[in-house]
PDB file of C-alpha atoms in Angstrom:
ATOM      1  CA  MET A 406       0.000   0.000   0.000  1.00 54.00           C
ATOM      2  CA  SER A 407       1.211   3.459  -0.755  1.00 60.00           C
ATOM      3  CA  GLU A 408       1.347   6.071   1.937  1.00 70.00           C
ATOM      4  CA  HIS A 409      -0.950   9.061   1.492  1.00 75.00           C
ATOM      5  CA  THR A 410       0.902  12.373   1.395  1.00 76.00           C
ATOM      6  CA  PRO A 411      -0.846  15.709   1.202  1.00 72.00           C
ATOM      7  CA  PRO A 412      -0.482  17.680  -1.997  1.00 74.00           C
ATOM      8  CA  PRO A 413       2.178  20.430  -2.000  1.00 75.00           C
ATOM      9  CA  LEU A 414       1.093  23.927  -1.042  1.00 72.00           C
ATOM     10  CA  PRO A 415       0.827  26.640  -3.691  1.00 74.00           C
ATOM     11  CA  PRO A 416       3.873  28.971  -3.823  1.00 77.00           C
ATOM     12  CA  GLY A 417       2.184  32.059  -2.296  1.00 76.00           C
ATOM     13  CA  ASP A 418       0.268  30.285   0.502  1.00 75.00           C
ATOM     14  CA  PRO A 419       0.738  31.997   3.934  1.00 76.00           C
ATOM     15  CA  TYR A 420       0.203  28.748   5.835  1.00 70.00           C
ATOM     16  CA  GLN A 421       3.147  27.764   8.034  1.00 67.00           C
ATOM     17  CA  PRO A 422       3.249  24.361   9.733  1.00 62.00           C
ATOM     18  CA  PRO A 423       3.226  24.505  13.535  1.00 64.00           C
ATOM     19  CA  ALA A 424       6.613  24.548  15.231  1.00 64.00           C
ATOM     20  CA  GLY A 425       5.689  21.476  17.292  1.00 64.00           C
ATOM     21  CA  ASN A 426       5.945  19.298  14.195  1.00 57.00           C
ATOM     22  CA  ALA A 427       9.578  20.185  13.658  1.00 59.00           C
ATOM     23  CA  PRO A 428      11.984  17.316  14.253  1.00 59.00           C
ATOM     24  CA  PRO A 429      13.896  17.431  17.543  1.00 58.00           C
ATOM     25  CA  PRO A 430      17.405  18.856  17.428  1.00 58.00           C
ATOM     26  CA  VAL A 431      20.116  16.369  16.665  1.00 55.00           C
ATOM     27  CA  ASP A 432      21.907  15.342  19.841  1.00 57.00           C
ATOM     28  CA  ASP A 433      25.145  13.404  19.666  1.00 65.00           C
ATOM     29  CA  GLY A 434      24.170  11.567  22.861  1.00 70.00           C
ATOM     30  CA  ASN A 435      27.539  12.036  24.538  1.00 80.00           C
ATOM     31  CA  GLU A 436      26.698  12.922  28.124  1.00 84.00           C
ATOM     32  CA  GLY A 437      29.644  11.098  29.650  1.00 86.00           C
ATOM     33  CA  SER A 438      29.604   8.286  32.159  1.00 91.00           C
ATOM     34  CA  VAL A 439      28.699   8.169  35.841  1.00 93.00           C
ATOM     35  CA  GLY A 440      31.487   5.669  36.557  1.00 94.00           C
ATOM     36  CA  ALA A 441      34.046   7.924  34.907  1.00 94.00           C
ATOM     37  CA  GLY A 442      32.794  10.839  37.020  1.00 95.00           C
ATOM     38  CA  ILE A 443      33.206   8.838  40.242  1.00 95.00           C
ATOM     39  CA  ALA A 444      36.717   7.787  39.200  1.00 96.00           C
ATOM     40  CA  ILE A 445      37.636  11.374  38.315  1.00 95.00           C
ATOM     41  CA  CYS A 446      36.331  12.632  41.662  1.00 95.00           C
ATOM     42  CA  LEU A 447      38.226  10.038  43.677  1.00 94.00           C
ATOM     43  CA  ALA A 448      41.408  10.626  41.653  1.00 94.00           C
ATOM     44  CA  LEU A 449      41.130  14.373  42.238  1.00 93.00           C
ATOM     45  CA  MET A 450      40.614  13.866  45.953  1.00 91.00           C
ATOM     46  CA  LEU A 451      43.477  11.384  46.357  1.00 90.00           C
ATOM     47  CA  LEU A 452      46.012  12.711  43.856  1.00 90.00           C
ATOM     48  CA  GLY A 453      44.942  16.334  43.473  1.00 87.00           C
ATOM     49  CA  GLY A 454      46.186  17.421  46.902  1.00 82.00           C
ATOM     50  CA  PRO A 455      49.738  16.101  46.471  1.00 83.00           C
ATOM     51  CA  ALA A 456      49.916  17.426  42.890  1.00 86.00           C
ATOM     52  CA  LEU A 457      48.719  20.818  44.071  1.00 84.00           C
ATOM     53  CA  GLY A 458      51.349  20.701  46.837  1.00 81.00           C
ATOM     54  CA  VAL A 459      54.144  20.029  44.337  1.00 84.00           C
ATOM     55  CA  ILE A 460      52.959  22.848  42.066  1.00 85.00           C
ATOM     56  CA  LEU A 461      52.680  25.268  44.977  1.00 83.00           C
ATOM     57  CA  ARG A 462      56.100  24.249  46.310  1.00 82.00           C
ATOM     58  CA  LEU A 463      57.665  25.040  42.944  1.00 86.00           C
ATOM     59  CA  LEU A 464      55.804  28.352  42.816  1.00 84.00           C
ATOM     60  CA  MET A 465      56.930  29.258  46.338  1.00 82.00           C
ATOM     61  CA  SER A 466      60.557  28.470  45.515  1.00 83.00           C
ATOM     62  CA  LEU A 467      60.328  30.726  42.466  1.00 83.00           C
ATOM     63  CA  LEU A 468      58.790  33.507  44.545  1.00 81.00           C
ATOM     64  CA  SER A 469      61.388  33.105  47.287  1.00 81.00           C
ATOM     65  CA  THR A 470      64.171  33.833  44.792  1.00 81.00           C
ATOM     66  CA  ALA A 471      62.427  37.157  44.151  1.00 78.00           C
ATOM     67  CA  GLY A 472      62.316  37.877  47.884  1.00 79.00           C
ATOM     68  CA  ILE A 473      58.606  37.115  48.388  1.00 76.00           C
ATOM     69  CA  ASN A 474      57.880  34.718  51.248  1.00 76.00           C
ATOM     70  CA  LEU A 475      54.390  33.182  51.198  1.00 73.00           C
ATOM     71  CA  TYR A 476      55.127  29.801  52.808  1.00 70.00           C
ATOM     72  CA  SER A 477      52.525  30.369  55.524  1.00 71.00           C
ATOM     73  CA  LEU A 478      49.793  30.587  52.854  1.00 71.00           C
ATOM     74  CA  MET A 479      50.930  27.407  51.094  1.00 72.00           C
ATOM     75  CA  TRP A 480      49.037  25.062  53.428  1.00 75.00           C
ATOM     76  CA  LEU A 481      45.618  26.621  52.804  1.00 75.00           C
ATOM     77  CA  PRO A 482      45.218  25.446  49.159  1.00 74.00           C
ATOM     78  CA  ILE A 483      46.769  22.063  49.963  1.00 75.00           C
ATOM     79  CA  GLY A 484      44.236  21.510  52.741  1.00 80.00           C
ATOM     80  CA  LEU A 485      41.286  22.741  50.703  1.00 84.00           C
ATOM     81  CA  GLY A 486      42.415  21.174  47.412  1.00 83.00           C
ATOM     82  CA  PRO A 487      40.788  17.754  47.900  1.00 86.00           C
ATOM     83  CA  ILE A 488      37.509  19.532  48.683  1.00 89.00           C
ATOM     84  CA  LEU A 489      37.615  22.236  46.024  1.00 90.00           C
ATOM     85  CA  LEU A 490      38.943  20.221  43.074  1.00 92.00           C
ATOM     86  CA  PRO A 491      35.894  17.893  42.756  1.00 94.00           C
ATOM     87  CA  VAL A 492      33.538  20.876  43.118  1.00 94.00           C
ATOM     88  CA  VAL A 493      35.362  22.706  40.315  1.00 93.00           C
ATOM     89  CA  ALA A 494      35.351  19.522  38.194  1.00 95.00           C
ATOM     90  CA  GLY A 495      31.609  19.025  38.749  1.00 94.00           C
ATOM     91  CA  ILE A 496      30.846  22.584  37.682  1.00 94.00           C
ATOM     92  CA  TRP A 497      33.169  22.270  34.680  1.00 93.00           C
ATOM     93  CA  PHE A 498      31.582  19.017  33.455  1.00 94.00           C
ATOM     94  CA  THR A 499      28.101  20.501  33.914  1.00 92.00           C
ATOM     95  CA  ARG A 500      28.948  23.556  31.815  1.00 92.00           C
ATOM     96  CA  LYS A 501      30.588  21.384  29.169  1.00 91.00           C
ATOM     97  CA  GLY A 502      27.352  19.393  28.773  1.00 88.00           C
ATOM     98  CA  LEU A 503      28.595  16.092  30.184  1.00 92.00           C
ATOM     99  CA  ARG A 504      25.702  15.662  32.597  1.00 92.00           C
ATOM    100  CA  LYS A 505      26.312  12.026  33.519  1.00 93.00           C
ATOM    101  CA  THR A 506      29.991  12.663  34.240  1.00 94.00           C
ATOM    102  CA  ALA A 507      29.033  15.656  36.394  1.00 95.00           C
ATOM    103  CA  LYS A 508      26.527  13.462  38.273  1.00 96.00           C
ATOM    104  CA  GLY A 509      29.296  10.929  38.809  1.00 96.00           C
ATOM    105  CA  VAL A 510      31.613  13.602  40.205  1.00 96.00           C
ATOM    106  CA  TRP A 511      28.920  14.806  42.610  1.00 96.00           C
ATOM    107  CA  LEU A 512      28.100  11.214  43.569  1.00 96.00           C
ATOM    108  CA  GLY A 513      31.773  10.470  44.231  1.00 96.00           C
ATOM    109  CA  PHE A 514      31.992  13.623  46.350  1.00 95.00           C
ATOM    110  CA  ALA A 515      28.916  12.537  48.329  1.00 96.00           C
ATOM    111  CA  ILE A 516      30.416   9.060  48.829  1.00 95.00           C
ATOM    112  CA  ALA A 517      33.638  10.571  50.177  1.00 94.00           C
ATOM    113  CA  ILE A 518      31.765  12.897  52.548  1.00 94.00           C
ATOM    114  CA  GLY A 519      29.661   9.951  53.744  1.00 96.00           C
ATOM    115  CA  LEU A 520      32.768   7.875  54.430  1.00 95.00           C
ATOM    116  CA  VAL A 521      34.316  10.732  56.405  1.00 93.00           C
ATOM    117  CA  LEU A 522      31.140  11.097  58.483  1.00 96.00           C
ATOM    118  CA  LEU A 523      31.054   7.353  59.168  1.00 97.00           C
ATOM    119  CA  LEU A 524      34.700   7.421  60.231  1.00 96.00           C
ATOM    120  CA  VAL A 525      34.093  10.339  62.589  1.00 94.00           C
ATOM    121  CA  ALA A 526      31.036   8.597  64.069  1.00 93.00           C
ATOM    122  CA  ALA A 527      32.983   5.362  64.571  1.00 93.00           C
ATOM    123  CA  CYS A 528      35.857   7.150  66.291  1.00 90.00           C
ATOM    124  CA  PHE A 529      33.443   9.065  68.489  1.00 89.00           C
ATOM    125  CA  GLY A 530      31.703   5.801  69.417  1.00 87.00           C
ATOM    126  CA  ILE A 531      35.002   4.152  70.301  1.00 86.00           C
ATOM    127  CA  LEU A 532      36.144   7.073  72.449  1.00 86.00           C
ATOM    128  CA  ALA A 533      32.762   7.715  74.088  1.00 85.00           C
ATOM    129  CA  GLY A 534      33.271   4.928  76.621  1.00 80.00           C
ATOM    130  CA  SER A 535      36.833   5.973  77.464  1.00 82.00           C
ATOM    131  CA  ASN A 536      36.222   9.458  78.861  1.00 76.00           C
ATOM    132  CA  PHE A 537      37.984  10.833  75.736  1.00 70.00           C
ATOM    133  CA  HIS A 538      41.457  10.248  77.176  1.00 68.00           C
TER     134      HIS A 538
END
């Protein structure tokens, strides 16, 4: 059976088809991977702090040759690096359009925070019966 198609419109006809009938925009479907986001988050938290420390140490040695001493400020980014790097990565992946990878980064960050809270609760429970001494 042949499919019925409407006849073509005359050249000067003002009729415009509704916008809802337009085909959806072509999406390449690359939104990343949740597993890759979790791996990126954990790698940033475990390896990002030491890498940031090495970079800052090199920067401080360059600044010290110029007579600028900022060694007391070096510990602040090293301590906050494992917390800030996954947040920056999550925002970056979200803006880049890799939604699943960004979800993985945020999920990995939530897993790490949950593990820290469980560790603190376990240590508090162990020390609660010992008068904290």
